[in-house]
PDB file of C-alpha atoms in Angstrom:
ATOM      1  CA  UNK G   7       0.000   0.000   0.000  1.00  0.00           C
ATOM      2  CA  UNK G   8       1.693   3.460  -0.982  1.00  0.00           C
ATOM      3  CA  UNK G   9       0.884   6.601   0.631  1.00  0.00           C
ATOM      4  CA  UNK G  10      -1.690   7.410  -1.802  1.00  0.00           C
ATOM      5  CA  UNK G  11      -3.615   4.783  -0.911  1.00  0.00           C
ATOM      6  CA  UNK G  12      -3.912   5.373   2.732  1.00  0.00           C
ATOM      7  CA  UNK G  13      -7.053   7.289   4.074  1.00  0.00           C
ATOM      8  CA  UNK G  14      -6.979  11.327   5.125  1.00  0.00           C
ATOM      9  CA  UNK G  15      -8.953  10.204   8.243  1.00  0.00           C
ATOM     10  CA  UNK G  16      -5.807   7.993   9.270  1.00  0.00           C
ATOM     11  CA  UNK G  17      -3.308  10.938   8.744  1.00  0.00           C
ATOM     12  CA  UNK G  18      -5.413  12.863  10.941  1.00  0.00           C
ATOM     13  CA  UNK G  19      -5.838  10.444  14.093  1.00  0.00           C
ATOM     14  CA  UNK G  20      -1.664   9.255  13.190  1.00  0.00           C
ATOM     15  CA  UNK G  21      -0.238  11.830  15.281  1.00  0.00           C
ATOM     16  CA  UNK G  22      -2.782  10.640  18.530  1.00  0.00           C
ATOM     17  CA  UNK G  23      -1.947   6.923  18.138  1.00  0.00           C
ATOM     18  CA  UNK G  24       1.474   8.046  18.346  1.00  0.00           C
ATOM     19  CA  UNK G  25       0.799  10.162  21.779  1.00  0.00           C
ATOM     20  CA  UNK G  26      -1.005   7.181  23.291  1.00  0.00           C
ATOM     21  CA  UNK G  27       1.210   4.694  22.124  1.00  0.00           C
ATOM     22  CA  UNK G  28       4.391   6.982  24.169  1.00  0.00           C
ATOM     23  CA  UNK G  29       2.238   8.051  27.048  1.00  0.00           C
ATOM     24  CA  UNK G  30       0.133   5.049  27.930  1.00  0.00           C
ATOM     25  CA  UNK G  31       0.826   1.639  25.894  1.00  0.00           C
ATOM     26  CA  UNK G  32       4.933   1.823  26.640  1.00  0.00           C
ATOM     27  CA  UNK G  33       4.274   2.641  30.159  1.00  0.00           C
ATOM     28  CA  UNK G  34       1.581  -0.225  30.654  1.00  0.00           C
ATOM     29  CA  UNK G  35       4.514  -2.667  28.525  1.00  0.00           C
ATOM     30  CA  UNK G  36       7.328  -1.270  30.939  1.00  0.00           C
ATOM     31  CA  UNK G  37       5.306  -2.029  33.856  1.00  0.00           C
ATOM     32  CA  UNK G  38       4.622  -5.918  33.004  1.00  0.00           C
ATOM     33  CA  UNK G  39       8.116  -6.348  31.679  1.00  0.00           C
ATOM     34  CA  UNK G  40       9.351  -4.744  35.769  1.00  0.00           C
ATOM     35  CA  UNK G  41       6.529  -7.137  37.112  1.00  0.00           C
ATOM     36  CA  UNK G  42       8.598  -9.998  35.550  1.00  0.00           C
ATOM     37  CA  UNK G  43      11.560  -9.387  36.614  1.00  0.00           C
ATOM     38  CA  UNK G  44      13.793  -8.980  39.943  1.00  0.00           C
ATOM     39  CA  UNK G  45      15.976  -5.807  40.945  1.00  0.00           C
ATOM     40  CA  UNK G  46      18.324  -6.907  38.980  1.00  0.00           C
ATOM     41  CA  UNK G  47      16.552  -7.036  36.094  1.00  0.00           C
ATOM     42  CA  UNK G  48      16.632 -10.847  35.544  1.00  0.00           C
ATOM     43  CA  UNK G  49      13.574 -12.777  34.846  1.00  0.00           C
ATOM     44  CA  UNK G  50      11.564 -14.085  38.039  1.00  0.00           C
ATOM     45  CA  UNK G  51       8.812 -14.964  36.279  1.00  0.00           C
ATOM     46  CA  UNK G  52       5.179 -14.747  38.573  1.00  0.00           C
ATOM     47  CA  UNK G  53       7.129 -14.823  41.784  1.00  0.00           C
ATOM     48  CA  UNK G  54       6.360 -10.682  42.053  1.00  0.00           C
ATOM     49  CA  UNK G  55       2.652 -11.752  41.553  1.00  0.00           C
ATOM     50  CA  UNK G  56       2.654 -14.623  44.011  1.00  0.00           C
ATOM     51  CA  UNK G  57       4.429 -12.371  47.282  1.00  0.00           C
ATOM     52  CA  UNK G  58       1.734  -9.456  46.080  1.00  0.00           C
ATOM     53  CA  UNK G  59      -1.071 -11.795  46.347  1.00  0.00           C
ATOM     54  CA  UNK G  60       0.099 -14.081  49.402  1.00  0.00           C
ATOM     55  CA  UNK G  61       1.229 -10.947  51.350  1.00  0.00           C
ATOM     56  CA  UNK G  62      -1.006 -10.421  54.517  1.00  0.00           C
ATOM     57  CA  UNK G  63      -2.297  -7.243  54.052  1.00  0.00           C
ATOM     58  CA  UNK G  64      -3.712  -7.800  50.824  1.00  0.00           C
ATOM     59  CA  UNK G  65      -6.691  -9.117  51.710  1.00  0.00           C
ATOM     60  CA  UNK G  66      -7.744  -6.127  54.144  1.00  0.00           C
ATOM     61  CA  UNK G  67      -6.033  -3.523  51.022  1.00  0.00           C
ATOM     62  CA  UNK G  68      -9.002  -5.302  48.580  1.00  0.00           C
ATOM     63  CA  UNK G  69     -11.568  -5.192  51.233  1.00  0.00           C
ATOM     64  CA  UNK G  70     -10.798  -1.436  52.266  1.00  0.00           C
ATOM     65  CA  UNK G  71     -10.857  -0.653  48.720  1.00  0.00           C
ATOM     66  CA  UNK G  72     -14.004  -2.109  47.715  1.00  0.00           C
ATOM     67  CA  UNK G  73     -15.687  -0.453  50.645  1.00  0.00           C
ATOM     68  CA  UNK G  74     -14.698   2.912  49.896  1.00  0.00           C
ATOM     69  CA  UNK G  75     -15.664   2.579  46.537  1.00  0.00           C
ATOM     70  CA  UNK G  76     -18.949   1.240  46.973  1.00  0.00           C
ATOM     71  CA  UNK G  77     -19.572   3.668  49.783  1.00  0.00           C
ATOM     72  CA  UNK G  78     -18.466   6.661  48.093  1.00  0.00           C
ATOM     73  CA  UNK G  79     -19.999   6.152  44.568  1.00  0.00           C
ATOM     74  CA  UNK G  80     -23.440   5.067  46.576  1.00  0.00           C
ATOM     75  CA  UNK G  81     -23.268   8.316  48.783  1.00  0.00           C
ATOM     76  CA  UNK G  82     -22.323  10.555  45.625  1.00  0.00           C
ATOM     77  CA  UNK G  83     -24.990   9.438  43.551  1.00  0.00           C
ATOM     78  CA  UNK G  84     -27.892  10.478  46.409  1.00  0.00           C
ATOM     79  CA  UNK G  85     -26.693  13.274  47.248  1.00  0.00           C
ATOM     80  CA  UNK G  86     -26.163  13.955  43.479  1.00  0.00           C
ATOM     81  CA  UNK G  87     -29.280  12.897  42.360  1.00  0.00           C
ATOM     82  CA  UNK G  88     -31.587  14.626  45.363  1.00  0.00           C
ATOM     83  CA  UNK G  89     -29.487  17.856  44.768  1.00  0.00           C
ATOM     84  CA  UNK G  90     -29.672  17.767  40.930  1.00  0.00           C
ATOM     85  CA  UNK G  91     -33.482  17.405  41.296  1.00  0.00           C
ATOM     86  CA  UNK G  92     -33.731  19.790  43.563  1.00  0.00           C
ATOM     87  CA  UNK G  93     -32.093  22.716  41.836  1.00  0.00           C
ATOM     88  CA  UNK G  94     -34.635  21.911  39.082  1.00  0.00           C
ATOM     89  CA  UNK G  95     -37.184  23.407  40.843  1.00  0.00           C
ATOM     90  CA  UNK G  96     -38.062  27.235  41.021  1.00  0.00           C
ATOM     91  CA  UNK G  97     -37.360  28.975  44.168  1.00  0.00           C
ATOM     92  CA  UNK G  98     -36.238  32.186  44.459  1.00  0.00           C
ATOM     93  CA  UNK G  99     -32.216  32.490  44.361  1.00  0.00           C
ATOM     94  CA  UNK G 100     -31.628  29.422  42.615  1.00  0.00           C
ATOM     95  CA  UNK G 101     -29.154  30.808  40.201  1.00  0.00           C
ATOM     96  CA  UNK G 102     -26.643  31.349  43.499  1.00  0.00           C
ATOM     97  CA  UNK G 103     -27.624  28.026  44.777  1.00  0.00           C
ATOM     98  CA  UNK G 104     -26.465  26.286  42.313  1.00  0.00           C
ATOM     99  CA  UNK G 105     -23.588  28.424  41.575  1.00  0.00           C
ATOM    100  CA  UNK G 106     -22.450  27.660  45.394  1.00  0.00           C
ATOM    101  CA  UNK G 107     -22.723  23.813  45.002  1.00  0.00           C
ATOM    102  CA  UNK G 108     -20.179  23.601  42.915  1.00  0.00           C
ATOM    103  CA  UNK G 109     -17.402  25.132  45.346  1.00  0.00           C
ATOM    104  CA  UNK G 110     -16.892  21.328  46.863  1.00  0.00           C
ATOM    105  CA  UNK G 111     -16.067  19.923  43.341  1.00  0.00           C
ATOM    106  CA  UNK G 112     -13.676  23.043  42.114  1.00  0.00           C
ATOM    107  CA  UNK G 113     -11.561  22.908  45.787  1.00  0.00           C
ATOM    108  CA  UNK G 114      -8.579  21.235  44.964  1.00  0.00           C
ATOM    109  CA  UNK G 115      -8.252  17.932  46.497  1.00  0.00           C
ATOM    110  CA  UNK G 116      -5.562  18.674  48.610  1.00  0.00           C
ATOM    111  CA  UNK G 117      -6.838  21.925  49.791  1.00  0.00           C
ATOM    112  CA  UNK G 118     -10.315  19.720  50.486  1.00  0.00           C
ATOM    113  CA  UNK G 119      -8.339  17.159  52.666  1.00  0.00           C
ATOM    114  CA  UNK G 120      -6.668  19.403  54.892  1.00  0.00           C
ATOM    115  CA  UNK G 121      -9.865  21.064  55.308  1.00  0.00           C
ATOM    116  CA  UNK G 122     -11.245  18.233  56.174  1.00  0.00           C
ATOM    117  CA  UNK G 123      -8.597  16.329  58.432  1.00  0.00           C
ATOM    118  CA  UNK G 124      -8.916  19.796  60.448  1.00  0.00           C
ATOM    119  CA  UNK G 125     -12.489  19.514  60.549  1.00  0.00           C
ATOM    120  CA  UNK G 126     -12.044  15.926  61.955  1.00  0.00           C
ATOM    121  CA  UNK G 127      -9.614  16.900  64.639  1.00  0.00           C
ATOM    122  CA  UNK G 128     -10.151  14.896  67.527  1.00  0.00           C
ATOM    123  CA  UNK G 129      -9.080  18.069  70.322  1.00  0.00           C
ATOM    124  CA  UNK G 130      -9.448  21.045  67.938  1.00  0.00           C
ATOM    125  CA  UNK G 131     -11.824  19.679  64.925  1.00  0.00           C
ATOM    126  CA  UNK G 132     -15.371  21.450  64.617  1.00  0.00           C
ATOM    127  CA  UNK G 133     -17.222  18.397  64.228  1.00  0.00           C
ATOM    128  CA  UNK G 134     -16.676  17.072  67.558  1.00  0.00           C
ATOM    129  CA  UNK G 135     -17.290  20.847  69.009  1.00  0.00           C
ATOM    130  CA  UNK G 136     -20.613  20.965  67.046  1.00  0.00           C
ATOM    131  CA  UNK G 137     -21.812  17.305  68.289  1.00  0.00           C
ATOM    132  CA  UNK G 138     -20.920  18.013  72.067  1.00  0.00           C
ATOM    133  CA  UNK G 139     -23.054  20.915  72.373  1.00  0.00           C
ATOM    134  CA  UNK G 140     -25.591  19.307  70.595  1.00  0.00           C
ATOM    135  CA  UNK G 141     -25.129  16.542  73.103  1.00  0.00           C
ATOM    136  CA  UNK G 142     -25.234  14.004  70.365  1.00  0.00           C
ATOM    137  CA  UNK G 143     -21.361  12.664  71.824  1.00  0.00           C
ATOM    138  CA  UNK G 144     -20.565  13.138  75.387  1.00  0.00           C
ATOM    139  CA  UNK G 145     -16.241  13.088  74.605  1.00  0.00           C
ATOM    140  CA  UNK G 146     -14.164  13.859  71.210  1.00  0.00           C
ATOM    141  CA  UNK G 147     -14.297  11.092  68.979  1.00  0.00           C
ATOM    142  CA  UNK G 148     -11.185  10.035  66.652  1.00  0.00           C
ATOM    143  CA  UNK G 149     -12.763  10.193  63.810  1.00  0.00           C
ATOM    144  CA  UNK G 150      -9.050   9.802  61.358  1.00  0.00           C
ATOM    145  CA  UNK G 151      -7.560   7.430  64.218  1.00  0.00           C
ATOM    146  CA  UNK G 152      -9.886   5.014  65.323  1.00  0.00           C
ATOM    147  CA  UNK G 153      -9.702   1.632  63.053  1.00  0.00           C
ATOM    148  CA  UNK G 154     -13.967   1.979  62.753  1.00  0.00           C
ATOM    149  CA  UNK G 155     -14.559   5.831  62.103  1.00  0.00           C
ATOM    150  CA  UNK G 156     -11.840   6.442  59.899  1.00  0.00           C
ATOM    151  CA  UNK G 157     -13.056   4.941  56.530  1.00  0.00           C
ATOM    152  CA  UNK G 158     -16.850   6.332  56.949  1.00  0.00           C
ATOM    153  CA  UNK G 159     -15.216   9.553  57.813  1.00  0.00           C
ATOM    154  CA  UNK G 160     -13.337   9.387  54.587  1.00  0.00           C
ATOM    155  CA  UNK G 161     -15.916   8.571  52.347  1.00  0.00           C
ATOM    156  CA  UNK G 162     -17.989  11.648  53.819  1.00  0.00           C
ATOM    157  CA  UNK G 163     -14.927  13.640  52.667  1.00  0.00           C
ATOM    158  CA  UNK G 164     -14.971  12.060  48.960  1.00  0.00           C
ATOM    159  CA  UNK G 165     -19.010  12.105  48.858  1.00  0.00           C
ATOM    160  CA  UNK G 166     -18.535  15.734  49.614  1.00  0.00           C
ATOM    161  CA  UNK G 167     -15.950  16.508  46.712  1.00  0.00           C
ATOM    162  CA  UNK G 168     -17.695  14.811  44.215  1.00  0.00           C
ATOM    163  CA  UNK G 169     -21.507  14.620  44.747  1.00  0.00           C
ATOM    164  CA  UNK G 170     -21.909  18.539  42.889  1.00  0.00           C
ATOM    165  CA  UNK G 171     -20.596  16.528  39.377  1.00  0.00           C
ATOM    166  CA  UNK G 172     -23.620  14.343  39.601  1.00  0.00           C
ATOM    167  CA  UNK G 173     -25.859  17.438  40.632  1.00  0.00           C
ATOM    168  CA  UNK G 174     -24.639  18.944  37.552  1.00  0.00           C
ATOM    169  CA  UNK G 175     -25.089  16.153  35.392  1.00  0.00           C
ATOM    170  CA  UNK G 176     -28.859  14.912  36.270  1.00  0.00           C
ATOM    171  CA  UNK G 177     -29.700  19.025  36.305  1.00  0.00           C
ATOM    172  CA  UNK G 178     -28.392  19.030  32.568  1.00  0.00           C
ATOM    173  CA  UNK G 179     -30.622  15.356  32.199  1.00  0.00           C
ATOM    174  CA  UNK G 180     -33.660  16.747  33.807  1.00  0.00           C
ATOM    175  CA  UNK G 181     -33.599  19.902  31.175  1.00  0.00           C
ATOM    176  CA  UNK G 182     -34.089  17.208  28.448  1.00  0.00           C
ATOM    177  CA  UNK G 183     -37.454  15.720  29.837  1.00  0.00           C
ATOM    178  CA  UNK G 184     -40.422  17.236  27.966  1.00  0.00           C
ATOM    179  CA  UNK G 185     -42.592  19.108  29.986  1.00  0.00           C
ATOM    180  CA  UNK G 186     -45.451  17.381  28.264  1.00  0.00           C
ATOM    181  CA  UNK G 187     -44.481  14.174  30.565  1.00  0.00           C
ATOM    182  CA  UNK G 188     -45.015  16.251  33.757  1.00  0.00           C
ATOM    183  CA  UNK G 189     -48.396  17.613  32.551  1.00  0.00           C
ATOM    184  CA  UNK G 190     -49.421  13.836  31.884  1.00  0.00           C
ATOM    185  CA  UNK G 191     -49.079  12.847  35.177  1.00  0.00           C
ATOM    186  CA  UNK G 192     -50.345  15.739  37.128  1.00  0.00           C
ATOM    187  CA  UNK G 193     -53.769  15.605  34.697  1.00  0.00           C
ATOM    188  CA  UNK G 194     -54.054  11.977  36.342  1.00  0.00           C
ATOM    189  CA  UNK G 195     -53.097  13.351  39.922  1.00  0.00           C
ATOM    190  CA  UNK G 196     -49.548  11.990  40.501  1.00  0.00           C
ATOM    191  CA  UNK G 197     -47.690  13.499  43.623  1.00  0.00           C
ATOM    192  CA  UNK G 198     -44.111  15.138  43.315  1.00  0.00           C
ATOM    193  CA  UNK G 199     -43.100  11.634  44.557  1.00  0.00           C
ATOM    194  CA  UNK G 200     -44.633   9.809  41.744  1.00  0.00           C
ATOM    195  CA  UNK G 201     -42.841  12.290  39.152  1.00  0.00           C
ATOM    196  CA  UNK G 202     -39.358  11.344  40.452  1.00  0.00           C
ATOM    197  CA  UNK G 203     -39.945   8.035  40.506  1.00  0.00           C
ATOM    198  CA  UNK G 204     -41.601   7.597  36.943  1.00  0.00           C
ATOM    199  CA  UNK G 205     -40.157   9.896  35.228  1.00  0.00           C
ATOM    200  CA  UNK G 206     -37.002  11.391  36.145  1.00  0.00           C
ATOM    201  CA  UNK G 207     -35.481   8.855  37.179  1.00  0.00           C
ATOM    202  CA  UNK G 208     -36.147   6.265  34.172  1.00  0.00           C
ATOM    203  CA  UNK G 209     -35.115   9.456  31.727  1.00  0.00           C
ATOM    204  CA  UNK G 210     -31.521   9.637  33.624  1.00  0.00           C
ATOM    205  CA  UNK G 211     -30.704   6.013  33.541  1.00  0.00           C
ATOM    206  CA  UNK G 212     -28.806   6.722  30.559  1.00  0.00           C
ATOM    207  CA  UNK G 213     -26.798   9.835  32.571  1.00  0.00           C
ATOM    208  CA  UNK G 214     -26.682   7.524  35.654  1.00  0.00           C
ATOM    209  CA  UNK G 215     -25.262   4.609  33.710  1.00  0.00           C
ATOM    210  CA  UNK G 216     -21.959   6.911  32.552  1.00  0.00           C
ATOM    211  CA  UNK G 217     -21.860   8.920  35.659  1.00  0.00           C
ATOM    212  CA  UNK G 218     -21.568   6.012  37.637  1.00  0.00           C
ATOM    213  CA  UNK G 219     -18.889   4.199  36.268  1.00  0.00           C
ATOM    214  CA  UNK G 220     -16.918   7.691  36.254  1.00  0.00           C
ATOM    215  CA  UNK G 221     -17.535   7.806  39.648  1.00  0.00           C
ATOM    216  CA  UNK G 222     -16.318   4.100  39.878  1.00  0.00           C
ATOM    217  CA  UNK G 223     -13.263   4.329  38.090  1.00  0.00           C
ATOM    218  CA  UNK G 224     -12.629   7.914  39.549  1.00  0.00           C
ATOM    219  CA  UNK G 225     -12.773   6.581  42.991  1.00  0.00           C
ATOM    220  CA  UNK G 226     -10.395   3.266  42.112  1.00  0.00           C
ATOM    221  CA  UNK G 227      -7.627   4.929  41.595  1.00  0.00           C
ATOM    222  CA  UNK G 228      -8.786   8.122  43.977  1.00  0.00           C
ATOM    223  CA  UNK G 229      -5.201   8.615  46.078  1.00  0.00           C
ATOM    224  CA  UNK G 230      -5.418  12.658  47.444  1.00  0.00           C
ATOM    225  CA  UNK G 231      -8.064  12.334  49.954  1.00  0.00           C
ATOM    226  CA  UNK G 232      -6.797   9.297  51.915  1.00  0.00           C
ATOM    227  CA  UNK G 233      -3.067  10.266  51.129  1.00  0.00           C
ATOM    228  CA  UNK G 234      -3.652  13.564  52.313  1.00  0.00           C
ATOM    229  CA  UNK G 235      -5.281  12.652  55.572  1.00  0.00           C
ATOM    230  CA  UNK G 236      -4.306   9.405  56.483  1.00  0.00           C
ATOM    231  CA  UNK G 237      -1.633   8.458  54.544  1.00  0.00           C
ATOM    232  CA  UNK G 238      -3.346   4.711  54.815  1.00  0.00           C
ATOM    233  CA  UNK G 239      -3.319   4.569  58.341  1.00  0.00           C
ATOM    234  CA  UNK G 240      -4.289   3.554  61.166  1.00  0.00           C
ATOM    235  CA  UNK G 241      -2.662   0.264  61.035  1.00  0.00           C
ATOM    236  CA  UNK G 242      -3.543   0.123  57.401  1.00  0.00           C
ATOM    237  CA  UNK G 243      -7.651   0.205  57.889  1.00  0.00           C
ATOM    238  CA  UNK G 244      -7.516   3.354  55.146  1.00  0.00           C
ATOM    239  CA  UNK G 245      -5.173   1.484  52.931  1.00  0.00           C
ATOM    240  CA  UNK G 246      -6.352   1.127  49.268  1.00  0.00           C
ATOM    241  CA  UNK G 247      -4.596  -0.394  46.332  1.00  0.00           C
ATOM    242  CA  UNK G 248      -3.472   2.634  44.477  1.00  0.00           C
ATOM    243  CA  UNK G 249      -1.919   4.106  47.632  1.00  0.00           C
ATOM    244  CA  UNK G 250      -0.064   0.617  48.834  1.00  0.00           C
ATOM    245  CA  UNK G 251       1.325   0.593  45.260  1.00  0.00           C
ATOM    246  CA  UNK G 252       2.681   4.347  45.673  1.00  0.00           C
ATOM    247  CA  UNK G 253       4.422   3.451  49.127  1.00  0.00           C
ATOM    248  CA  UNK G 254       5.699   0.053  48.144  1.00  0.00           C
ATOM    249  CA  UNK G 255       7.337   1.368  44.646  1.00  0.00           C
ATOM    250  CA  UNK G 256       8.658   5.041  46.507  1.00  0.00           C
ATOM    251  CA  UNK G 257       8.715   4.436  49.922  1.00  0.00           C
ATOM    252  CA  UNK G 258      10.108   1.009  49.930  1.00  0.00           C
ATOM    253  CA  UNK G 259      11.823   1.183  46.569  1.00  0.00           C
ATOM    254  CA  UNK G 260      10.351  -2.393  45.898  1.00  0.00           C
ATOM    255  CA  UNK G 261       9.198  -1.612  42.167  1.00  0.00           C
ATOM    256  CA  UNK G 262       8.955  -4.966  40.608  1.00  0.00           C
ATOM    257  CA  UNK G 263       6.666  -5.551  43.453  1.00  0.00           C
ATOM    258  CA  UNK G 264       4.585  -2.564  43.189  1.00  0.00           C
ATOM    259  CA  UNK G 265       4.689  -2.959  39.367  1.00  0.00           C
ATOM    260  CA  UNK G 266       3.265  -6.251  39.668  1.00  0.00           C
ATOM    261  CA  UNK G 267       0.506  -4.651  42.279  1.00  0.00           C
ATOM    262  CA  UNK G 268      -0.482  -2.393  39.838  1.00  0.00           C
ATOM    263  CA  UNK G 269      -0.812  -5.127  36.947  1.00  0.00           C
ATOM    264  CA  UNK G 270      -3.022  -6.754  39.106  1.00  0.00           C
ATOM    265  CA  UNK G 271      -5.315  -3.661  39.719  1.00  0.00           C
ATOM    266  CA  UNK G 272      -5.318  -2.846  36.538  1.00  0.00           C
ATOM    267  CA  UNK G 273      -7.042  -6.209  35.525  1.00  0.00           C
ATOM    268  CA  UNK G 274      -9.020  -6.253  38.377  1.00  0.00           C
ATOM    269  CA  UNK G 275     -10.601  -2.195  37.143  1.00  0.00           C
ATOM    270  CA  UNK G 276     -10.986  -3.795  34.032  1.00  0.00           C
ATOM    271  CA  UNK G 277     -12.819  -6.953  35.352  1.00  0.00           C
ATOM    272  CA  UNK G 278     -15.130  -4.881  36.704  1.00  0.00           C
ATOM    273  CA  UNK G 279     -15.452  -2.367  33.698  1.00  0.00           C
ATOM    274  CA  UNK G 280     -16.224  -5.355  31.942  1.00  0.00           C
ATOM    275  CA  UNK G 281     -18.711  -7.020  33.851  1.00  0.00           C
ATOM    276  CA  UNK G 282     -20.227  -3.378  34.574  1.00  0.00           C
ATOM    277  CA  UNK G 283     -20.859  -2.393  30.688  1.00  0.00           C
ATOM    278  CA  UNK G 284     -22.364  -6.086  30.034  1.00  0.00           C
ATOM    279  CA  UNK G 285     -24.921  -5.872  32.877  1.00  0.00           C
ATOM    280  CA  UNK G 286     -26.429  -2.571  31.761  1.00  0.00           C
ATOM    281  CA  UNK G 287     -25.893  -3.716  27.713  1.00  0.00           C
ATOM    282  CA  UNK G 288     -28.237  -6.836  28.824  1.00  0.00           C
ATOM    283  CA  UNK G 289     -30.571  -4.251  30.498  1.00  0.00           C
ATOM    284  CA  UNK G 290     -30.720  -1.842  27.225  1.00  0.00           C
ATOM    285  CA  UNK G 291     -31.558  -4.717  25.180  1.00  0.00           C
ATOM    286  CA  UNK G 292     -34.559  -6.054  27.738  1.00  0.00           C
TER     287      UNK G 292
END
């Protein structure tokens, strides 16, 4: 095939293949070829795979990982989707309202979690001030230290930061829905109830299907807010995967093993990518 031959449309998209191919599929190829190999660079086979997987804490690291996931993306979406329907309504001042929602999502992360990890100060923090005079605690709780407070108290922080996207998202959704389908319902005497539940919400499945696996694969490989705070701790009950792989590769200098950590993850995001597309696919075609 000579040059003549080849399509415009390829010369365009050429110089992007290229991009991708030096950003993201060397990088991925380095990364297994260090994940087969020992520090010195001979071949070692799945040995980095099998001290990765047998190692104790990696059974806590996957189960502290899928809670905070599954907890953050369910406590985004509510709070997204009962704030996105409510700044559909008209009340007065509802062009500030939803102009102020959006301050958690522009803070930078890091500026968020040392907001926060103030905020959850067990002496100084407001939270336990507030909750004392409102006699709901009679003595500071540690919310960041204590091996049962500190993931809840971490996926407040990240429900925080990124519920205002999905408010955002179902508002833009909800603009879609024809105002004929409200009229319908309210000629037959359907409550406000009835309207979210038979009609918004079945017209955002399609937004709710892509925002939540953005939330999902935002908050796999989510590092700032627990890094920030907790660095992980205490005694590793804040640990996730993409954290362990940052201190085992820079803290520990062990980068075979943290390359072959992050293999792993990657298959096991794409596992669930996977399964996740095929399960709403089946749906669309029901």
């Amino acid at each position: 095939m000579t040059t003549r031959n080849i399509s415009p449309g390829l010369w365009f998209i050429l110089p992007t293949m290229l991009l991708l191919a030096t950003l993201i599929i060397y990088p991925m190829l380095s990364t297994v070829e260090l994940s087969l190999t020992d520090a010195s660079g001979a071949f070692a086979g799945m040995r980095n795979f099998n001290v990765a997987i047998s190692a104790p804490s990696t059974r806590l690291i996957l189960f502290n990982t899928a809670y905070y996931v599954i907890g953050s993306v369910v406590f985004q979406l509510l709070l997204g989707i009962l704030a996105g329907i409510l700044l559909n309504q008209q009340f007065a001042g509802r062009s500030v309202v939803r102009s102020l929602m959006l301050i958690p999502w522009v803070v930078p992360g890091i500026v968020a979690a040392m907001t926060w990890a103030w905020m959850f100060h067990t002496d100084y923090g407001i939270i336990n001030y507030m909750l004392m005079q409102l006699g709901v605690i009679s003595q500071p709780v540690g919310w960041l230290t204590n091996p049962d407070t500190v993931m809840p108290a971490l996926i407040a922080v990240n429900a925080w930061k990124m519920f205002p996207f999905v408010a955002v998202m179902v508002l833009a959704g909800l603009q879609s829905v024809p105002d004929e389908l409200y009229e319908a319902v309210r000629v037959d005497g359907a409550s406000f109830w009835h309207e979210i539940w038979h009609i918004m919400l079945p017209q955002l499945q399609p937004v709710l299907v892509s925002v939540t696996l953005l939330l999902t694969i935002w908050a796999l490989d989510g590092i700032t807010i627990i890094y920030s705070i907790t660095g992980g701790g205490p005694a590793n009950r804040s640990m996730i995967f993409p954290i362990q792989i940052y201190v085992q590769a820079f803290e520990y200098f062990e980068f075979n093993r943290a390359a072959a950590m992050a293999v792993l993850y990657f298959l096991f995001i794409a596992v669930i990518i996977v399964l996740y597309m095929r399960m709403f696919a089946a749906q669309d075609k029901d």
